[in-house]
PDB file of C-alpha atoms in Angstrom:
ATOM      1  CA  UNK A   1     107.439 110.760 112.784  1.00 63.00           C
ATOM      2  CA  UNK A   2     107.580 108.262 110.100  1.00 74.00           C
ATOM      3  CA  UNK A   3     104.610 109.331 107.662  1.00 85.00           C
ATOM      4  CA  UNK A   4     103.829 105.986 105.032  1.00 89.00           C
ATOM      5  CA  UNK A   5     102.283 106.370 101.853  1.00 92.00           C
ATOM      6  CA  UNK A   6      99.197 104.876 100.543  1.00 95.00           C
ATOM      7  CA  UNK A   7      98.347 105.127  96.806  1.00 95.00           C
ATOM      8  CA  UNK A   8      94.472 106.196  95.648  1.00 95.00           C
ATOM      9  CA  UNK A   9      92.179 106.758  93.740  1.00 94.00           C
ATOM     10  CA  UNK A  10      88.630 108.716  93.206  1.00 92.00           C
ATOM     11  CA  UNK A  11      85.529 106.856  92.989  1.00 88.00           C
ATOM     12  CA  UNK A  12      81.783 107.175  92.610  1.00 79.00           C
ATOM     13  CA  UNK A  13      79.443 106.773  95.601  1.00 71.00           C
ATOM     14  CA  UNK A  14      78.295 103.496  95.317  1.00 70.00           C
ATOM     15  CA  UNK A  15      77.184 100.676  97.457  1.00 80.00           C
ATOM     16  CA  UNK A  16      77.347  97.476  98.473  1.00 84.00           C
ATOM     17  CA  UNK A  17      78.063  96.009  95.100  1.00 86.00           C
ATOM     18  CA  UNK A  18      80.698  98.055  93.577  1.00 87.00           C
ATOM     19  CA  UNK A  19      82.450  98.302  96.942  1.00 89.00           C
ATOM     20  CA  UNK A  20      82.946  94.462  97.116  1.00 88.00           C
ATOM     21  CA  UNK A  21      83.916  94.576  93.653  1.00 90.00           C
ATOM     22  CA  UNK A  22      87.057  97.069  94.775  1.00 92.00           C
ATOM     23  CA  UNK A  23      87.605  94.633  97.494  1.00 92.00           C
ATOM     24  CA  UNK A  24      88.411  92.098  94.342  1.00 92.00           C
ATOM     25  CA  UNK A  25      90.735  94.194  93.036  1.00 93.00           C
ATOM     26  CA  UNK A  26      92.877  94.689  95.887  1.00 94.00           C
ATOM     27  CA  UNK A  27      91.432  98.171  96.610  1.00 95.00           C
ATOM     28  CA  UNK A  28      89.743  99.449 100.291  1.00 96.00           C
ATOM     29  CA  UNK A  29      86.908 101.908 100.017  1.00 95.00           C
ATOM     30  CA  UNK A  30      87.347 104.885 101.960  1.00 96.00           C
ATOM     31  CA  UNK A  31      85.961 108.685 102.784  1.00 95.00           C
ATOM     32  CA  UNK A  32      87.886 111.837 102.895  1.00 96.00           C
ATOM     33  CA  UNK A  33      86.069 114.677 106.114  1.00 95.00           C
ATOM     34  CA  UNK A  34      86.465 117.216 107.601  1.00 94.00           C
ATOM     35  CA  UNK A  35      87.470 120.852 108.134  1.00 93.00           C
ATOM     36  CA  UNK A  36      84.071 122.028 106.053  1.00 92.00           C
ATOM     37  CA  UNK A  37      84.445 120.553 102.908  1.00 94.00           C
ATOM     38  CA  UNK A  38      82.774 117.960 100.709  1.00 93.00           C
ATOM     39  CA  UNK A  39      83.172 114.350 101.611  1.00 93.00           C
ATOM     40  CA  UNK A  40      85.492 112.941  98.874  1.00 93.00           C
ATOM     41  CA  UNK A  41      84.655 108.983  97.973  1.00 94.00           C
ATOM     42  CA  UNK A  42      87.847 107.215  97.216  1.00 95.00           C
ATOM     43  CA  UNK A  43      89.862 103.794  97.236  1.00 96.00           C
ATOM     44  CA  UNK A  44      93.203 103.054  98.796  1.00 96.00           C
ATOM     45  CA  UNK A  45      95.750 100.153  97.883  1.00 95.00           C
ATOM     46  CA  UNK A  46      94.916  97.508 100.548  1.00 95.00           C
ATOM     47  CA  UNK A  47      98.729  96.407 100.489  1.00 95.00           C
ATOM     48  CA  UNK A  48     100.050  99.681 101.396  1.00 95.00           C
ATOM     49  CA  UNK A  49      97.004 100.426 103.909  1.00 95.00           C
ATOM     50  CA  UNK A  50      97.630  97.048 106.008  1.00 93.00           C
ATOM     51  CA  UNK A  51     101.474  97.945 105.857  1.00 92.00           C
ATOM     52  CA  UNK A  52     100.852 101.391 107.151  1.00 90.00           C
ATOM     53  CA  UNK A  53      98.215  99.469 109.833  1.00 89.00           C
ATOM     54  CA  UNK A  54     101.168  96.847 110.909  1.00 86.00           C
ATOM     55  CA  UNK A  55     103.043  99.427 112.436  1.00 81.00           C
ATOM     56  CA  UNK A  56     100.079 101.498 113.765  1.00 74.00           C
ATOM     57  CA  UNK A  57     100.217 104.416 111.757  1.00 80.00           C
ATOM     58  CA  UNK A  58      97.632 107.026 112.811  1.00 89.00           C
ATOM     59  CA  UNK A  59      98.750 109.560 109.970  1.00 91.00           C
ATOM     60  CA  UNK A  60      99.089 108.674 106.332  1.00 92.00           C
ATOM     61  CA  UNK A  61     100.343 110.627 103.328  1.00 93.00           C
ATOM     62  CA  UNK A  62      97.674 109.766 100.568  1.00 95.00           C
ATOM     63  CA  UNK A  63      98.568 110.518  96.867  1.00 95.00           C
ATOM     64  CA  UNK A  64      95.475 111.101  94.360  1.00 94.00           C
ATOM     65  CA  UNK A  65      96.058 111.871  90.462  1.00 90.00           C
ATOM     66  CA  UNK A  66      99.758 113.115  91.629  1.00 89.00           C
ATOM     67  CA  UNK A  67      98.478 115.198  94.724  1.00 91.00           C
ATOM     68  CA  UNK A  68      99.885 113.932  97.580  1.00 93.00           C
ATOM     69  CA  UNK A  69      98.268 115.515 101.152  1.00 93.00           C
ATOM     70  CA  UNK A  70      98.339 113.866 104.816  1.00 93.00           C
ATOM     71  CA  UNK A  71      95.317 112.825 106.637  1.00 94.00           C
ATOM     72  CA  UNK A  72      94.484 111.344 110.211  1.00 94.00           C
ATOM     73  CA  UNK A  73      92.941 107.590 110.131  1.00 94.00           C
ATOM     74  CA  UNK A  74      90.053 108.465 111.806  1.00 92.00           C
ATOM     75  CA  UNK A  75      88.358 105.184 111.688  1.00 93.00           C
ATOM     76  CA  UNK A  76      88.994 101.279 110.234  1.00 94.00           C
ATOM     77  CA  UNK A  77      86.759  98.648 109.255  1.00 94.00           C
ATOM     78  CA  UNK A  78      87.566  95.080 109.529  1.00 93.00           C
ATOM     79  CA  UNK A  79      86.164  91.708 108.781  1.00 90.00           C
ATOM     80  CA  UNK A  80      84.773  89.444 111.082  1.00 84.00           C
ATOM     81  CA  UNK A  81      88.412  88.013 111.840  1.00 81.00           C
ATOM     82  CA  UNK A  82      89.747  90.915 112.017  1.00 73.00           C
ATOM     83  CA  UNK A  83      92.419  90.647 109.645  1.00 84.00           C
ATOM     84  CA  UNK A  84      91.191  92.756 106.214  1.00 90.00           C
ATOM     85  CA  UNK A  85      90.400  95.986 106.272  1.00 94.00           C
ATOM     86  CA  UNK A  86      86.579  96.843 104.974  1.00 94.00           C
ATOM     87  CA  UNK A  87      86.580 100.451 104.692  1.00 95.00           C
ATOM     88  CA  UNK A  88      88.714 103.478 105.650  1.00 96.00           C
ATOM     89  CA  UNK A  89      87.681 106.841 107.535  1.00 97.00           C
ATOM     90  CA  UNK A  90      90.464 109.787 106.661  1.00 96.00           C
ATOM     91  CA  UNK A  91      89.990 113.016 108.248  1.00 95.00           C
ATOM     92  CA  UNK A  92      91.684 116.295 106.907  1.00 95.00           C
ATOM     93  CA  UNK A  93      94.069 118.168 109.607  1.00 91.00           C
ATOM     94  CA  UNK A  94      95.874 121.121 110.124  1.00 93.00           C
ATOM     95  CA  UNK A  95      99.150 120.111 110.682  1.00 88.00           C
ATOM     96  CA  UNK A  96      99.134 123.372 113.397  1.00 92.00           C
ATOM     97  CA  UNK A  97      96.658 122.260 115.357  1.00 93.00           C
ATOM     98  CA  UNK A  98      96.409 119.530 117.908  1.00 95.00           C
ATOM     99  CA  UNK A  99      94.234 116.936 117.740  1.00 93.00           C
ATOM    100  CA  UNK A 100      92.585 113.975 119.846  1.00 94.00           C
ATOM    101  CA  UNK A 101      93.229 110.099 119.188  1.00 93.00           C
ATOM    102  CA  UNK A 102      93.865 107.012 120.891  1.00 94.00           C
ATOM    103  CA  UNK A 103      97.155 105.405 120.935  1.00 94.00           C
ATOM    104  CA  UNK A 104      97.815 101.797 122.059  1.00 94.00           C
ATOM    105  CA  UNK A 105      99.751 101.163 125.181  1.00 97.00           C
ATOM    106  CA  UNK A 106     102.871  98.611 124.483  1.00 97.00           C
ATOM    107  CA  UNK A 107     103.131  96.562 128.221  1.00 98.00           C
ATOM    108  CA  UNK A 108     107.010  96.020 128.963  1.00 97.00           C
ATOM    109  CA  UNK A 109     108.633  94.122 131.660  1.00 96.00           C
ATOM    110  CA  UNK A 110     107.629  91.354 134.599  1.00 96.00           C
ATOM    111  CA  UNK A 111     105.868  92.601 137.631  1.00 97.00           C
ATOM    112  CA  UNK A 112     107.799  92.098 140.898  1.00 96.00           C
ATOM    113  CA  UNK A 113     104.040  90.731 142.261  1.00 96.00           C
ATOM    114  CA  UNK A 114     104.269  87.785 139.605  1.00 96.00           C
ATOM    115  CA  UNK A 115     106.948  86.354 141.627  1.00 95.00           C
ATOM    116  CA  UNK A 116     104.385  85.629 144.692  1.00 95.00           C
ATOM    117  CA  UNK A 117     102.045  84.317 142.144  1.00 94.00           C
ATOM    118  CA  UNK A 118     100.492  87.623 140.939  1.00 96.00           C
ATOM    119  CA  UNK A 119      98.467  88.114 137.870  1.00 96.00           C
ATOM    120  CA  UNK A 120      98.965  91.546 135.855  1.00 97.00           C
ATOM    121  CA  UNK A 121      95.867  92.749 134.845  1.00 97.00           C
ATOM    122  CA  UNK A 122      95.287  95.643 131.835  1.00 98.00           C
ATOM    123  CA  UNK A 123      93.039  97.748 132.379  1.00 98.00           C
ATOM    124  CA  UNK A 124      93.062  99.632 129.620  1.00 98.00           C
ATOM    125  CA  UNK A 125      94.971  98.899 125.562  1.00 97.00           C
ATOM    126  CA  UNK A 126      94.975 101.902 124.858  1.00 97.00           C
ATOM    127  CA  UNK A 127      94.743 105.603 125.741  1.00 98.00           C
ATOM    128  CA  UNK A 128      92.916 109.155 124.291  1.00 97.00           C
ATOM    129  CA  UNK A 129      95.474 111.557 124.164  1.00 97.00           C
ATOM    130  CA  UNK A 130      96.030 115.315 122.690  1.00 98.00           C
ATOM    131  CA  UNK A 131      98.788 116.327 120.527  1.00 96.00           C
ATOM    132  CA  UNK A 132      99.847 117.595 117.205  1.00 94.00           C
ATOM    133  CA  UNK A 133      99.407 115.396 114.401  1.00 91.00           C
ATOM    134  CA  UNK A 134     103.397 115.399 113.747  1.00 88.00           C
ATOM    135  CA  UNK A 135     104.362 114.121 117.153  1.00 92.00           C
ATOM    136  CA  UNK A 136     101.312 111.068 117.506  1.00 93.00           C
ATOM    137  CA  UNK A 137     103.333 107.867 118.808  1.00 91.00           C
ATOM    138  CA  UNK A 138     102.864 104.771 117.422  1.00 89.00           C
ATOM    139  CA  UNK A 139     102.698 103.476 121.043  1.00 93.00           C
ATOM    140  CA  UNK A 140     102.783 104.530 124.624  1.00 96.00           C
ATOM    141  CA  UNK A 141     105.071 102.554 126.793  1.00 97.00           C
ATOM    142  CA  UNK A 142     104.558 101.138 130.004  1.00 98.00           C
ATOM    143  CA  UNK A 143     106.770  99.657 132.365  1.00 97.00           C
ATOM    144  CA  UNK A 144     105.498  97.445 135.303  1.00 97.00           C
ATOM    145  CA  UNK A 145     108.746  95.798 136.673  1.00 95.00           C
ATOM    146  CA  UNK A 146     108.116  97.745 140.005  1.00 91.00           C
ATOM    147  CA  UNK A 147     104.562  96.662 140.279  1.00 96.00           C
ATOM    148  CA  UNK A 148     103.989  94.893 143.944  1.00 96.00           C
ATOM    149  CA  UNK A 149     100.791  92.412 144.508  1.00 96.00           C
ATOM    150  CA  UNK A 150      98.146  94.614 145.385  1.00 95.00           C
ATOM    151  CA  UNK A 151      99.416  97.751 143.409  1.00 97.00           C
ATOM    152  CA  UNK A 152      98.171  99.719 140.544  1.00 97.00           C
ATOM    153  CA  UNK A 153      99.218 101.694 138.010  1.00 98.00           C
ATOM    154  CA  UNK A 154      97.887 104.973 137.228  1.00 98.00           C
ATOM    155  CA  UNK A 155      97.862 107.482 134.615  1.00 98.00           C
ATOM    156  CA  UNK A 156      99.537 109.931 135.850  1.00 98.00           C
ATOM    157  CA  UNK A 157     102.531 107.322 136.394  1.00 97.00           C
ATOM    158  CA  UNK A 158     103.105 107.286 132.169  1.00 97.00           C
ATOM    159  CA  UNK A 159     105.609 108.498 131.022  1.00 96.00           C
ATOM    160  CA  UNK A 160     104.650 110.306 127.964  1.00 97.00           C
ATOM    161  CA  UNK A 161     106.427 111.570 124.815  1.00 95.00           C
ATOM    162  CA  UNK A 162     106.966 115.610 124.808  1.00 95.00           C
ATOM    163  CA  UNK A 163     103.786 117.251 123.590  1.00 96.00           C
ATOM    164  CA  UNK A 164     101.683 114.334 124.767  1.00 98.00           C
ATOM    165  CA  UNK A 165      98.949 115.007 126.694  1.00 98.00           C
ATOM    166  CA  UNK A 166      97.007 112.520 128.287  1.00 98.00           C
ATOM    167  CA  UNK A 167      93.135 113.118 128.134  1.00 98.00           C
ATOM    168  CA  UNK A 168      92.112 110.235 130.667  1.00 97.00           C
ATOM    169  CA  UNK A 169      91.817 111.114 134.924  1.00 96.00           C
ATOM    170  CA  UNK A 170      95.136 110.756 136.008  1.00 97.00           C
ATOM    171  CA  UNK A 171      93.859 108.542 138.526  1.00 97.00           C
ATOM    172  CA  UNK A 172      92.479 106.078 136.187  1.00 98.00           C
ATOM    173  CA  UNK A 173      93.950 102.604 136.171  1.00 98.00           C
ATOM    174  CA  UNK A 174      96.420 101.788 133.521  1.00 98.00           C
ATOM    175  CA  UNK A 175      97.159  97.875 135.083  1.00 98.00           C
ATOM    176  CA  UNK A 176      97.105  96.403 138.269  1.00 97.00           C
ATOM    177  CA  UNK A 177      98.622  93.125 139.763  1.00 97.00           C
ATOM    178  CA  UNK A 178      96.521  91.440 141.898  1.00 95.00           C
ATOM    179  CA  UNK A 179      95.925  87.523 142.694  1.00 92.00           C
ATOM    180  CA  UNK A 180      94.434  85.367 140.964  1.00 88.00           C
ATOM    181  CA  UNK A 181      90.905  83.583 141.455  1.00 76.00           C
ATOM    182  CA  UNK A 182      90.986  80.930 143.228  1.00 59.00           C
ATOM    183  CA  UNK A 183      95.113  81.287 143.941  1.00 55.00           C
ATOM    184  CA  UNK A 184      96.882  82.699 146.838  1.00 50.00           C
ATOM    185  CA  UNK A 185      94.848  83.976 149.533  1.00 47.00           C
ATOM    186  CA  UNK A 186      93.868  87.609 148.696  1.00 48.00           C
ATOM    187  CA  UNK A 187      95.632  90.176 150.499  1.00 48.00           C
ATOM    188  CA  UNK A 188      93.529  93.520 151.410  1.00 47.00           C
ATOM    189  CA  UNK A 189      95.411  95.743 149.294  1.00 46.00           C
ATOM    190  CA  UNK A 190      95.154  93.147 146.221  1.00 47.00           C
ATOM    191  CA  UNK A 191      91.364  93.047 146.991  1.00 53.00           C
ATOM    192  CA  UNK A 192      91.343  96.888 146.832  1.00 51.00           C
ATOM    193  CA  UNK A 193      93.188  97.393 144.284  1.00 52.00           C
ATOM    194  CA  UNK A 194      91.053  94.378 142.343  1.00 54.00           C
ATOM    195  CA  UNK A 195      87.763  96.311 143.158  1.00 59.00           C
ATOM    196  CA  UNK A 196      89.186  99.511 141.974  1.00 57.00           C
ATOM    197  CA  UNK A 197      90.415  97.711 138.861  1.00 53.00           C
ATOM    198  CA  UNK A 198      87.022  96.242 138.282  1.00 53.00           C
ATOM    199  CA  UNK A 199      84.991  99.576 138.326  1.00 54.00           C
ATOM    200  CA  UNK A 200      87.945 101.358 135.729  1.00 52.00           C
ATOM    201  CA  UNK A 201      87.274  98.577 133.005  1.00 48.00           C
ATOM    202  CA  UNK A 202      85.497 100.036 130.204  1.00 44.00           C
ATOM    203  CA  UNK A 203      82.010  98.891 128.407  1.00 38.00           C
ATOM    204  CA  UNK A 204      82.949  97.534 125.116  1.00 35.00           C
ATOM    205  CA  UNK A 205      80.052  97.840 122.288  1.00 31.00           C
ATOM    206  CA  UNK A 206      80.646  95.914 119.501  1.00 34.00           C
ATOM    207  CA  UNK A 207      80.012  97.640 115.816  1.00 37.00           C
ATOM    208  CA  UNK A 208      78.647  96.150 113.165  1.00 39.00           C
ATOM    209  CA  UNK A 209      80.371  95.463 109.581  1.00 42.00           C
ATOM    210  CA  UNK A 210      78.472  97.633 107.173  1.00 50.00           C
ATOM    211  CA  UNK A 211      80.346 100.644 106.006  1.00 55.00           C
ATOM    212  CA  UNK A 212      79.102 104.084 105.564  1.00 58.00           C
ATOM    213  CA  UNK A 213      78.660 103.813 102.114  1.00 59.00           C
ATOM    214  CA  UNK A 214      76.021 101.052 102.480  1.00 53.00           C
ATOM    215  CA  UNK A 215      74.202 102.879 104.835  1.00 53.00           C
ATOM    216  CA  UNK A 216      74.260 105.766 102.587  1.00 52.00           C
ATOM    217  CA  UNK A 217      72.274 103.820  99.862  1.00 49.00           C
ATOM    218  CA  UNK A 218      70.173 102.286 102.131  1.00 49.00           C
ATOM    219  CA  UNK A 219      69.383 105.318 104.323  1.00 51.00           C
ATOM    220  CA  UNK A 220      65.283 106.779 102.612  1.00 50.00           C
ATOM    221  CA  UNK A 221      65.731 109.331 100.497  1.00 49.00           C
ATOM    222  CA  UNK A 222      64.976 113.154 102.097  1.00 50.00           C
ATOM    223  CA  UNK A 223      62.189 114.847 101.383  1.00 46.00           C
TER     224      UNK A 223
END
């Protein structure tokens, strides 16, 4: 695995302020955790942090005052669109050890139900799975050329790099091909396999924009 390298620096705790100001200058604040040490404040090139982001890195090599030392993205920040990265969440690893993350599934291929006027449905973008940090894919893909009207695919049907475990049930839905409203008349096993579809699709909760650092300042002192 591919490791990309993102250039940083230390920085003070601040807030609001001084973390837009680093936003000005081309620079992403972010937060080093984990394994019982100190959280370490820091900023990260936002060139090489949206390069290592446009090919879904979930591991990147950080170099600090000439250390250099690889951490997990454990969470990212965006604007409202989207598109520029707000803050940065890096967690320290053991290389030895496995860990948990979610990759993003990359959908290949033409269902053989499109060609009766099928719809393919995801179910899920993306995937928790268990693995060392070395052997994280970028993606997981999955193939739905055989997928009939009415079928399903499952998680147990991926096929998974070596050392890739999958944490979901293995009968969860991946995708399913069904009909679509108000098309074809609905067969039972597309009506099955739509209501089975329907009950696997997650609850998505939105998160706000302010980053930890803000609610760090903001948070009442302890007494």
């Amino acid at each position: 695995m591919e490791v990309a390298t993102v250039q940083g620096q230390k920085r003070p705790l601040a807030g609001h302020h001084a973390n837009a100001r680093l936003r000005k200058e081309g620079l992403v604040p972010a937060v080093i955790y984990g394994m019982g040490k100190a959280a370490e404040h820091i900023a990260v090139s936002q060139r090489e942090l949206l390069a290592a982001l446009e090919h879904s890195a979930h591991v990147v090599k950080l170099v600090v005052d000439g250390r250099e030392e690889q951490y997990l993205i454990k969470e990212v920040q965006y604007d409202h669109l989207q598109k520029m990265p707000l803050h940065l969440d890096l967690m320290r690893v053991d290389l030895t050890k496995k860990v948990q993350v979610n990759v993003p599934l990359d959908f290949r291929g033409t269902a053989a139900g499109q060609a009766v006027g099928g719809v393919v449905i995801h179910v899920m973008a993306d995937i928790e799975v268990e693995c060392l940090v070395t052997n994280i894919p970028e993606s997981i893909r999955v193939r739905v050329d055989g997928l009939q009207l009415g079928q399903s695919l499952h998680v147990r049907e991926l096929e998974l790099p070596e050392g890739v475990t999958a944490l979901a049930g293995s009968d969860d839905i991946v995708c399913v091909c069904r009909t679509p409203r108000g098309g074809l008349e609905e067969t039972p096993a597309a009506a099955a396999a739509e209501g089975e579809a329907a009950s696997a699709e997650p609850e998505v909760i939105g998160k706000g924009l302010k980053d930890k650092d803000e609610e760090a300042a903001e948070a009442p002192p302890k007494k």
